[in-house]
Coordinates of C-alpha atoms and ligand atoms in Angstrom, one line a residue:
M24 CA -17.4 20.6 -3.3
K25 CA -15.1 22.3 -0.9
H26 CA -13.0 19.2 -0.9
V27 CA -12.9 19.3 -4.7
L28 CA -11.8 22.9 -4.8
R29 CA -9.2 22.4 -2.2
S30 CA -7.6 19.6 -4.0
L31 CA -7.7 21.5 -7.3
Q32 CA -6.1 24.4 -5.5
N33 CA -3.3 22.2 -4.2
Q34 CA -2.7 20.8 -7.7
T35 CA -2.5 24.1 -9.2
N36 CA -0.4 25.6 -6.6
S37 CA 2.2 23.1 -6.1
P38 CA 4.9 22.9 -8.8
K39 CA 5.9 19.6 -7.6
K40 CA 2.8 17.8 -8.7
H41 CA 3.5 16.4 -12.2
F42 CA 1.2 15.4 -15.0
H43 CA 1.9 11.9 -16.4
Q44 CA 2.6 12.7 -19.9
N45 CA 5.3 15.1 -19.1
T46 CA 7.7 12.9 -17.1
L47 CA 10.6 13.2 -19.5
Y48 CA 10.2 16.9 -20.2
Q49 CA 9.6 18.2 -16.8
H50 CA 11.0 21.5 -16.0
Q51 CA 12.6 21.9 -12.6
T52 CA 9.4 23.5 -11.6
P53 CA 6.9 22.3 -14.1
P54 CA 4.1 24.7 -14.9
S55 CA 0.9 24.1 -13.0
P56 CA -2.1 23.4 -15.2
P57 CA -4.6 26.0 -14.1
I58 CA -6.5 26.7 -17.4
H59 CA -5.8 23.8 -19.5
F60 CA -6.7 21.8 -16.5
L61 CA -10.2 22.5 -17.8
L62 CA -9.6 20.4 -20.6
H63 CA -8.3 17.6 -18.5
L64 CA -11.3 17.1 -16.3
P65 CA -11.7 13.5 -15.1
P66 CA -13.7 11.4 -17.5
S67 CA -16.5 11.1 -15.0
F68 CA -17.3 14.8 -15.4
H69 CA -18.0 14.4 -19.1
Q70 CA -19.7 11.1 -18.9
V71 CA -22.4 12.0 -16.3
S72 CA -25.3 13.2 -18.4
C73 CA -28.3 13.5 -16.1
H74 CA -28.6 16.8 -14.4
T75 CA -28.1 16.4 -10.6
A76 CA -25.4 17.3 -8.2
S77 CA -22.7 16.5 -10.7
D78 CA -24.1 19.3 -13.0
D79 CA -23.9 21.7 -10.1
L80 CA -20.5 20.5 -9.5
H81 CA -19.4 21.0 -13.0
Q82 CA -20.9 24.5 -13.0
T83 CA -19.1 25.4 -9.7
L84 CA -15.9 24.0 -11.0
F85 CA -16.4 26.0 -14.2
S86 CA -17.0 29.2 -12.4
Y87 CA -14.0 28.4 -10.0
L88 CA -11.8 28.0 -13.1
Q89 CA -13.1 31.3 -14.4
I90 CA -12.4 33.2 -11.2
K91 CA -8.9 31.7 -11.3
R92 CA -8.4 32.9 -14.8
M93 CA -9.8 36.4 -14.0
A94 CA -7.5 36.7 -11.0
E95 CA -4.4 35.7 -13.0
E96 CA -5.3 38.1 -15.9
A97 CA -5.8 40.8 -13.3
V98 CA -2.4 40.3 -11.7
L99 CA -0.4 39.9 -14.9
G100 CA -2.4 42.7 -16.6
F101 CA -1.8 45.1 -13.9
L102 CA 2.0 44.5 -13.8
E103 CA 2.0 45.0 -17.6
K104 CA 1.4 48.7 -17.0
N105 CA 2.5 49.2 -13.5
D106 CA 5.6 48.5 -11.5
E107 CA 4.1 47.0 -8.5
I108 CA 1.1 45.7 -6.7
K109 CA 1.9 47.2 -3.4
D110 CA -0.5 45.3 -1.4
S111 CA -2.4 42.2 -2.5
G112 CA -5.2 43.0 0.0
D113 CA -5.9 46.5 -1.6
F114 CA -5.6 45.0 -5.0
A115 CA -8.1 42.3 -4.4
A116 CA -10.6 44.8 -2.9
E117 CA -10.1 47.0 -5.9
K118 CA -10.7 44.3 -8.3
G119 CA -13.5 42.8 -6.5
I120 CA -11.8 39.4 -6.3
S121 CA -11.3 37.4 -3.0
H122 CA -8.0 37.9 -1.5
E123 CA -7.5 34.2 -1.1
E124 CA -7.9 33.8 -4.8
I125 CA -5.4 36.5 -5.6
V126 CA -3.0 34.9 -3.1
N127 CA -3.3 31.5 -4.8
V128 CA -2.6 33.0 -8.1
I129 CA 0.5 35.0 -6.9
K130 CA 1.8 31.9 -5.2
S131 CA 1.5 30.0 -8.5
L132 CA 2.9 32.8 -10.7
N133 CA 5.7 33.3 -8.2
G134 CA 6.5 29.5 -8.4
F135 CA 7.2 29.9 -12.1
R136 CA 9.0 33.2 -11.6
Y137 CA 6.4 35.2 -13.7
V138 CA 6.2 37.4 -10.6
D139 CA 8.4 38.2 -7.7
A140 CA 6.3 38.2 -4.6
Q141 CA 7.4 39.6 -1.2
D142 CA 5.5 38.6 2.0
I143 CA 3.7 41.4 3.9
K144 CA 2.4 40.9 7.4
K145 CA 0.1 43.3 9.0
E146 CA -1.0 43.0 12.5
R147 CA -4.5 44.1 13.1
W148 CA -6.6 44.1 16.2
Q149 CA -10.0 42.5 16.7
L150 CA -12.4 42.6 19.5
T151 CA -12.6 39.7 21.9
A152 CA -16.1 38.5 22.8
E153 CA -16.0 40.8 25.9
G154 CA -14.8 43.7 23.8
K155 CA -17.7 43.2 21.4
T156 CA -20.3 43.4 24.3
Y157 CA -19.0 46.6 25.5
A158 CA -18.7 48.1 21.9
A159 CA -22.4 47.4 21.8
N160 CA -23.5 48.2 25.4
G161 CA -20.9 50.6 26.6
S162 CA -18.1 49.8 29.0
P163 CA -19.1 48.5 32.5
E164 CA -17.7 51.7 34.2
F165 CA -19.9 53.8 32.0
Q166 CA -23.0 51.5 32.5
L167 CA -22.2 51.8 36.2
F168 CA -22.0 55.7 36.1
M169 CA -25.3 55.9 34.2
A170 CA -27.0 53.5 36.7
V171 CA -26.2 55.8 39.7
P172 CA -28.8 58.5 40.2
A173 CA -27.7 62.1 41.4
E174 CA -28.6 61.2 44.9
G175 CA -26.7 58.0 45.1
I176 CA -27.8 54.4 45.3
S177 CA -27.1 51.5 47.7
R178 CA -24.3 48.9 46.7
V179 CA -26.8 46.0 46.9
E180 CA -29.3 47.7 44.7
L181 CA -26.7 48.7 42.1
Q182 CA -25.3 45.3 41.9
K183 CA -28.7 43.9 41.4
K184 CA -29.3 46.4 38.6
L185 CA -26.1 45.8 36.7
G186 CA -25.5 42.2 37.3
D187 CA -22.3 40.7 39.0
S188 CA -19.7 41.0 36.3
V189 CA -20.6 44.6 35.1
F190 CA -20.8 45.7 38.6
K191 CA -17.5 44.2 39.7
I192 CA -15.5 45.5 36.6
G193 CA -17.5 48.8 36.6
C194 CA -16.5 49.5 40.2
Q195 CA -12.7 48.8 39.7
Q196 CA -12.6 51.1 36.6
A197 CA -14.9 53.8 37.9
I198 CA -12.8 54.2 41.1
K199 CA -9.6 54.3 39.0
N200 CA -11.2 57.0 36.9
K201 CA -12.3 58.9 40.0
W202 CA -15.9 58.9 38.8
M203 CA -17.4 57.4 41.8
E204 CA -17.5 57.8 45.6
M205 CA -17.8 54.4 47.1
G206 CA -19.0 54.5 50.6
K207 CA -19.5 51.5 52.8
S208 CA -23.0 51.0 51.6
Q209 CA -23.7 53.9 49.4
V210 CA -22.4 54.7 45.9
S211 CA -22.6 58.2 44.6
R212 CA -21.2 60.2 41.7
K213 CA -18.1 62.3 42.0
V214 CA -18.5 64.1 38.7
A215 CA -21.5 65.2 36.8
H216 CA -20.7 64.0 33.3
V217 CA -18.4 61.2 31.9
D218 CA -17.6 60.1 28.3
D219 CA -17.4 56.4 27.3
N220 CA -13.9 56.5 25.8
V221 CA -13.5 52.7 26.0
K222 CA -16.6 52.1 24.0
E223 CA -15.4 54.7 21.3
M224 CA -12.1 53.1 21.0
L225 CA -13.6 49.7 20.6
V226 CA -15.9 50.8 17.9
K227 CA -12.9 52.4 16.1
I228 CA -11.0 49.2 16.2
N229 CA -14.0 47.4 14.9
D230 CA -14.1 49.8 11.9
G231 CA -10.4 49.2 11.2
E232 CA -9.3 52.7 12.4
A233 CA -5.9 53.3 14.0
L234 CA -5.4 54.0 17.7
N235 CA -2.4 55.2 19.4
Q236 CA -0.2 52.7 21.2
E237 CA -1.2 53.7 24.7
D238 CA -4.8 53.1 24.0
I239 CA -4.0 49.8 22.3
D240 CA -2.0 48.8 25.3
A241 CA -4.8 49.7 27.7
L242 CA -7.4 47.7 25.8
K243 CA -4.9 44.7 25.4
R244 CA -4.4 44.7 29.2
R245 CA -8.1 44.5 29.8
K246 CA -8.3 41.6 27.1
L247 CA -10.8 43.5 25.0
I248 CA -8.8 43.2 21.9
S249 CA -6.6 40.5 20.4
P250 CA -4.1 40.6 17.6
L251 CA -5.0 39.4 14.1
V252 CA -2.1 38.7 11.6
W253 CA -3.0 39.4 8.1
K254 CA -0.7 38.1 5.4
G255 CA -0.5 39.3 1.9
Y256 CA 2.0 40.1 -0.8
S257 CA 3.6 42.9 -2.6
V258 CA 4.3 41.8 -6.3
K259 CA 6.6 42.9 -9.0
K260 CA 7.4 41.4 -12.4
G261 CA 9.5 38.3 -12.1
P262 CA 12.3 37.2 -14.5
N263 CA 9.9 35.1 -16.6
Y264 CA 7.2 37.8 -16.7
A265 CA 4.8 37.7 -19.5
P266 CA 1.3 39.3 -19.8
K267 CA 0.0 35.9 -20.3
R268 CA 1.0 32.5 -18.9
R269 CA 2.6 30.5 -21.6
K270 CA 2.6 26.8 -21.8
P271 CA 6.1 25.7 -22.7
A272 CA 6.4 23.3 -25.6
T273 CA 7.5 19.8 -24.8
D274 CA 8.3 18.7 -28.4
L275 CA 9.9 20.2 -31.4
T276 CA 7.6 19.2 -34.2
R277 CA 7.8 19.3 -37.9
V278 CA 4.9 21.9 -37.9
N279 CA 6.7 24.4 -35.8
L280 CA 9.9 23.9 -37.7
Q281 CA 8.3 24.6 -41.0
S282 CA 6.4 27.6 -39.7
G283 CA 9.4 29.0 -38.1
E284 CA 7.5 29.1 -34.8
W285 CA 10.3 27.3 -33.1
K286 CA 12.2 30.5 -32.9
E287 CA 9.8 32.0 -30.5
L288 CA 8.8 28.9 -28.7
Q289 CA 9.8 28.3 -25.1
F290 CA 10.7 24.8 -24.5
K291 CA 10.5 22.9 -21.3
E292 CA 13.7 21.8 -20.0
F293 CA 14.6 18.1 -19.6
N294 CA 14.3 17.0 -16.0
F295 CA 16.8 14.2 -15.8
L296 CA 16.0 13.8 -12.0
A297 CA 12.4 12.8 -12.7
K298 CA 11.6 9.3 -11.8
G299 CA 9.9 7.2 -14.3
F300 CA 6.6 5.7 -13.7
P301 CA 6.6 2.2 -12.4
I302 CA 5.8 -0.2 -15.2
E303 CA 2.4 -1.9 -14.7
G304 CA 3.2 -5.2 -16.2
G305 CA 3.0 -8.8 -15.0
Y306 CA 4.7 -9.6 -11.7
L307 CA 6.0 -13.1 -10.8
H308 CA 4.5 -14.6 -7.7
P309 CA 7.0 -15.4 -5.0
L310 CA 6.2 -19.1 -5.4
L311 CA 7.1 -18.9 -9.1
K312 CA 10.5 -17.2 -8.2
V313 CA 11.4 -19.8 -5.7
R314 CA 10.3 -22.5 -8.0
R315 CA 12.6 -21.1 -10.6
Q316 CA 15.4 -21.1 -8.2
M317 CA 14.8 -24.7 -7.1
Q318 CA 14.6 -25.8 -10.8
M319 CA 18.0 -24.2 -11.4
I320 CA 19.5 -26.1 -8.5
F321 CA 18.2 -29.4 -9.8
L322 CA 19.4 -28.6 -13.4
Q323 CA 22.7 -27.6 -12.2
M324 CA 22.8 -31.0 -10.3
G325 CA 22.0 -32.9 -13.5
F326 CA 18.4 -33.7 -12.8
E327 CA 15.7 -34.2 -15.4
E328 CA 12.1 -32.9 -14.9
M329 CA 9.3 -35.3 -14.6
P330 CA 6.0 -34.8 -16.4
T331 CA 3.5 -33.8 -13.6
N332 CA 0.7 -32.5 -15.8
N333 CA -2.0 -34.8 -14.2
Y334 CA -3.7 -33.6 -11.0
V335 CA -6.0 -36.6 -11.3
E336 CA -4.3 -39.9 -10.5
S337 CA -5.5 -43.4 -9.7
S338 CA -5.2 -44.8 -6.2
F339 CA -3.1 -47.4 -7.7
W340 CA -0.2 -45.1 -8.7
N341 CA -0.6 -42.8 -5.7
F342 CA -0.8 -45.5 -3.2
D343 CA -0.7 -49.2 -4.2
A344 CA 2.3 -48.9 -6.4
L345 CA 4.1 -47.3 -3.4
F346 CA 3.3 -50.3 -1.2
Q347 CA 0.9 -48.3 0.8
P348 CA -1.7 -50.8 2.1
Q349 CA -5.3 -50.2 1.3
Q350 CA -6.3 -49.7 4.9
H351 CA -3.8 -47.0 5.5
P352 CA -5.5 -43.9 7.1
A353 CA -4.1 -41.6 4.4
R354 CA -6.3 -43.5 1.9
D355 CA -9.4 -42.3 3.9
S356 CA -11.7 -39.7 2.3
H357 CA -10.8 -37.6 5.5
D358 CA -7.4 -37.1 4.1
T359 CA -7.7 -37.6 0.3
F360 CA -10.0 -36.0 -2.3
F361 CA -11.7 -38.7 -4.3
L362 CA -13.2 -38.0 -7.6
K363 CA -16.9 -38.4 -8.2
E364 CA -16.7 -38.2 -12.0
P365 CA -15.0 -40.3 -13.4
S366 CA -14.7 -42.1 -10.1
T367 CA -12.4 -44.9 -11.3
T368 CA -9.8 -45.5 -13.9
N369 CA -9.7 -48.3 -16.5
M370 CA -6.1 -47.7 -17.5
L371 CA -3.8 -49.8 -15.4
P372 CA -1.0 -52.1 -16.6
E373 CA -2.5 -55.5 -15.9
D374 CA 0.6 -57.6 -15.3
Y375 CA 2.2 -55.0 -13.1
V376 CA -1.2 -54.6 -11.1
E377 CA -0.9 -58.4 -10.6
R378 CA 2.5 -58.2 -9.2
V379 CA 1.5 -55.3 -6.8
K380 CA -1.5 -57.2 -5.5
Q381 CA 0.9 -60.2 -4.9
I382 CA 3.4 -58.1 -2.9
H383 CA 0.7 -56.5 -0.8
E384 CA -1.1 -59.8 -0.1
S385 CA 1.7 -62.3 0.3
G386 CA 5.0 -60.5 -0.2
G387 CA 7.9 -61.9 -2.3
H388 CA 11.6 -60.9 -2.9
G389 CA 12.2 -61.7 0.7
S390 CA 9.3 -59.7 2.1
R391 CA 6.3 -61.2 3.9
G392 CA 3.8 -58.5 2.5
Y393 CA 0.9 -57.2 4.4
G394 CA -1.2 -60.3 4.5
Y395 CA -4.5 -58.9 3.6
D396 CA -7.1 -59.2 0.9
W397 CA -6.1 -56.6 -1.8
K398 CA -8.9 -55.2 -3.8
R399 CA -8.8 -54.0 -7.3
E400 CA -11.8 -51.6 -6.8
E401 CA -9.8 -49.7 -4.1
A402 CA -6.8 -49.3 -6.5
N403 CA -9.2 -48.1 -9.4
K404 CA -10.5 -45.1 -7.4
N405 CA -9.5 -41.8 -8.9
L406 CA -8.2 -39.0 -6.6
L407 CA -6.4 -35.8 -6.8
R408 CA -2.8 -36.9 -6.1
T409 CA -1.7 -36.3 -2.6
H410 CA 2.0 -36.2 -3.4
T411 CA 4.3 -36.1 -6.5
T412 CA 5.7 -39.4 -5.5
A413 CA 2.7 -40.8 -7.6
V414 CA 4.6 -39.4 -10.7
S415 CA 7.9 -40.8 -9.4
S416 CA 6.3 -44.3 -9.3
R417 CA 5.0 -44.0 -12.9
M418 CA 8.4 -42.8 -14.0
L419 CA 10.3 -45.6 -12.2
Y420 CA 7.9 -48.2 -13.7
A421 CA 8.5 -46.6 -17.2
L422 CA 12.3 -46.9 -16.5
A423 CA 12.0 -50.5 -15.5
K424 CA 10.6 -51.4 -18.9
K425 CA 13.7 -50.4 -20.7
P426 CA 17.3 -51.7 -20.2
F427 CA 18.5 -50.1 -17.0
E428 CA 19.9 -46.5 -17.1
A429 CA 20.8 -44.5 -14.0
K430 CA 18.6 -41.4 -13.7
R431 CA 18.2 -38.2 -11.7
Y432 CA 14.6 -36.9 -11.7
Y433 CA 12.9 -33.9 -10.1
S434 CA 9.4 -32.4 -10.2
I435 CA 7.7 -29.3 -8.6
D436 CA 4.0 -29.3 -8.9
R437 CA 0.7 -29.2 -7.1
V438 CA -0.7 -31.7 -4.8
F439 CA -4.0 -31.9 -2.8
R440 CA -5.0 -32.9 0.7
N441 CA -8.2 -32.9 2.4
E442 CA -6.9 -30.8 5.4
A443 CA -8.2 -28.3 7.7
V444 CA -6.9 -25.0 6.5
D445 CA -4.9 -22.9 9.0
R446 CA -1.8 -20.6 9.1
T447 CA 0.4 -23.2 7.8
H448 CA -1.8 -25.6 5.9
L449 CA -3.8 -25.4 2.7
A450 CA -5.8 -28.1 1.0
E451 CA -3.6 -27.6 -2.0
F452 CA 0.1 -26.9 -2.2
H453 CA 3.3 -27.6 -4.1
Q454 CA 5.9 -30.4 -3.7
I455 CA 9.4 -30.4 -4.7
E456 CA 10.7 -33.9 -5.2
G457 CA 14.0 -35.4 -6.2
L458 CA 15.1 -38.8 -6.8
I459 CA 18.2 -40.6 -8.0
C460 CA 18.0 -44.1 -9.4
D461 CA 21.4 -46.1 -9.6
R462 CA 23.1 -49.2 -8.8
G463 CA 24.3 -49.7 -5.2
L464 CA 23.2 -46.3 -3.9
S465 CA 23.4 -46.1 0.0
L466 CA 21.9 -44.0 2.7
G467 CA 25.2 -42.2 2.7
D468 CA 24.7 -41.3 -0.8
L469 CA 21.2 -39.9 0.1
Q470 CA 22.8 -37.7 2.9
G471 CA 25.5 -36.5 0.6
V472 CA 23.0 -35.4 -2.1
L473 CA 20.8 -33.7 0.5
H474 CA 23.8 -31.8 1.8
D475 CA 24.7 -30.8 -1.7
F476 CA 21.0 -29.8 -2.5
F477 CA 20.4 -27.7 0.7
S478 CA 23.8 -26.1 0.9
R479 CA 22.8 -24.7 -2.6
L480 CA 19.8 -23.2 -0.9
G481 CA 22.1 -21.7 1.8
M482 CA 21.5 -24.3 4.3
S483 CA 24.7 -26.2 5.0
K484 CA 24.0 -27.6 8.5
L485 CA 21.7 -30.6 8.3
R486 CA 20.3 -33.2 10.8
F487 CA 18.3 -36.3 10.1
K488 CA 15.7 -37.9 12.2
P489 CA 14.5 -41.5 11.7
A490 CA 10.9 -41.4 10.3
Y491 CA 8.4 -43.6 8.7
N492 CA 6.9 -43.7 5.1
P493 CA 5.2 -46.9 3.8
Y494 CA 7.3 -46.6 0.6
T495 CA 10.9 -45.9 2.0
E496 CA 13.1 -47.7 4.3
P497 CA 15.0 -46.2 5.9
S498 CA 13.1 -42.9 6.0
M499 CA 14.5 -39.7 7.5
E500 CA 13.0 -36.3 8.2
I501 CA 15.4 -33.5 7.3
F502 CA 16.1 -30.6 9.5
G503 CA 18.3 -27.6 8.5
Y504 CA 19.8 -24.9 10.7
H505 CA 18.5 -21.5 9.6
E506 CA 21.3 -19.0 10.0
G507 CA 18.8 -16.1 9.9
L508 CA 16.2 -17.6 12.4
K509 CA 19.0 -19.1 14.5
K510 CA 17.2 -22.4 14.8
W511 CA 16.6 -25.8 13.3
V512 CA 13.6 -26.0 11.0
E513 CA 12.1 -29.1 9.4
V514 CA 12.8 -28.8 5.7
G515 CA 11.8 -32.2 4.1
N516 CA 11.3 -35.9 4.2
S517 CA 13.4 -38.5 2.5
G518 CA 14.3 -42.2 2.2
M519 CA 15.3 -45.1 0.1
F520 CA 12.4 -46.7 -1.8
R521 CA 11.5 -50.1 -0.5
P522 CA 12.3 -53.3 -2.5
E523 CA 8.5 -54.0 -2.3
M524 CA 8.0 -50.9 -4.4
L525 CA 10.8 -51.3 -6.9
L526 CA 11.1 -55.0 -7.6
P527 CA 7.4 -55.5 -8.8
M528 CA 8.2 -52.7 -11.3
G529 CA 11.0 -54.9 -12.8
L530 CA 13.9 -52.8 -11.8
P531 CA 17.2 -54.9 -11.3
E532 CA 17.8 -56.2 -7.8
D533 CA 21.0 -54.2 -7.2
V534 CA 19.2 -50.9 -8.2
T535 CA 18.4 -48.6 -5.4
V536 CA 16.5 -45.3 -5.4
I537 CA 17.1 -42.5 -3.0
A538 CA 14.6 -39.8 -2.9
W539 CA 13.3 -36.7 -0.9
G540 CA 10.5 -34.3 -1.0
L541 CA 9.7 -30.9 0.5
S542 CA 7.0 -28.3 -0.1
L543 CA 7.5 -25.2 -2.1
E544 CA 5.5 -23.0 0.2
R545 CA 7.6 -23.5 3.3
P546 CA 11.0 -22.2 2.0
T547 CA 9.2 -19.4 0.2
M548 CA 7.5 -18.3 3.4
I549 CA 10.9 -18.4 5.2
L550 CA 12.5 -16.5 2.3
Y551 CA 9.8 -13.7 2.2
G552 CA 9.1 -13.5 5.9
I553 CA 5.4 -14.6 5.4
D554 CA 3.9 -16.4 8.3
N555 CA 0.5 -17.1 7.2
I556 CA 0.3 -19.4 4.1
R557 CA -3.0 -17.7 3.1
D558 CA -1.1 -14.5 2.4
L559 CA 0.9 -16.4 -0.1
F560 CA -1.5 -18.7 -1.9
G561 CA -5.2 -18.7 -2.4
H562 CA -8.0 -16.2 -3.0
K563 CA -6.9 -13.9 -0.1
V564 CA -3.5 -13.2 -1.6
D565 CA -2.6 -9.5 -1.5
L566 CA -1.6 -8.4 -5.0
G567 CA 0.3 -5.6 -3.5
L568 CA 2.7 -8.1 -1.9
I569 CA 3.3 -9.8 -5.2
K570 CA 4.0 -6.4 -6.9
S571 CA 6.3 -5.1 -4.2
N572 CA 8.3 -8.3 -3.0
P573 CA 12.1 -8.1 -3.7
I574 CA 13.8 -10.3 -6.2
C575 CA 14.3 -13.6 -4.4
R576 CA 17.7 -14.0 -2.9
I577 CA 18.9 -17.5 -2.5
G578 CA 19.5 -18.7 1.0
I579 CA 16.6 -20.0 3.1
Ligands
LIG611 N1 6.0 -38.2 -0.6 C1 6.5 -37.7 0.6 C2 5.6 -36.6 1.2 O1 4.6 -36.4 0.6 C3 7.9 -37.0 0.4 C4 8.9 -38.0 0.1 C5 9.3 -38.2 -1.2 C6 9.5 -38.9 1.1 C7 10.2 -39.1 -1.6 C8 10.4 -39.8 0.8 C9 10.8 -39.9 -0.6 O2 5.9 -36.0 2.2

């Protein structure tokens, strides 16, 4: 409850806190919402119907607001008839309202210039713990005097009677006051009667009575009193004084125009410096932004998009058509997700399947093939495509059926691999793939296109490393120099599709296809400085990251 009150207090005292609806109309120091806040209670206050702690809370909140209203009426009402509240402390006592409450109201009214408040600081004195015991039991010197009988007493016995600390302090002070005769072993009175002035002074301080400076200094030296600073205000009418707080109008309405009320109304000023509220709309995921950039690059380079809207593919198109032998480890269920239902396809182009079988088993077109027993059942198996090159093979086959036409194709879509998930690997990710199909293309053309493509991404230094893919020869891994990270990073894989892949499709002999592929996640992670792929994609993605990430700059 205390907590609720404190936060309410903070809201009502701080002119900087705004209410949402008023953004445009905010006054430089917008009015705090003390009373109408009552009407804006959070919905949970109204909705809870059973009587329990929340009813009590409601009740307390209600009386808190009433007190606040009373305090405000008291201050404004008093100033209506009087020039000044000289001391907020006296005023609070007079009205029977806590000083804290009066101070809160004064601060708030002062913020809106209803009143003009001046600080007053008063130093009061309070008893220390030691001072309190002496105010109750008498000063040590007095206790000591009283403990000494007329005939005197031995030091040892006196100390036993009084205790160490009262004895020690009592002796010092009594000697100073010349109350006592301190012999070697005997203590006796020097005077017949003494007054306990110290106790009297302490009691006076406790009752808030004034003492002269000399006495104060003496008590201070003995650490029997300590200062207590009291802060309050003196209050006069401010430039915006009104006997009642007015809620400034935020809009000029037809009703107040017709009634003439507009003449009297006080309008809130526009606050052109107020920030608007961030729009809570949709946000583009970084992968979508980078995908868009990649698409733009491909389109600018004259590429057409391939239809990739089939996650499920047959082994035939994903592997066999790409001259990937059926014993290849990538075709193992450890690497590839196979479908249970439907587990096989029944839609393969039979004549082409026959030519693929031939090339695997015994070769042709100058190739020796793999020399194994090619099985149709293996090709029929359905899987989640492991690369978008499956789509490229379908597209090239379709192209081969028509009179030849040079093409530039690209795709960016999802692929799946049965991989152990770690900081840089997921079981599904996105591939970017580009290919150019034309007569007489060479490895030099591939390198040239790659230079063009990657320099549009901000990477103009490339290196190539010989690699192996079942479907390309030669094959090259692509490394790019990252100017920001100051190092070479692997950016993709590439090659020229093998004749064993292209000729069974029926493409003319002099047609070559250069192609490359890369993941979408990798450049995105580099661009956004994300080092764990699971922060970018999957169920652990932080939506905050998606809302706050900057507009993608091009330049890996
Ligand atoms: N399919 C390859 C991969 O999954 C990429 C690639 C595409 C390589 C085209 C060469 C040619 O990594």
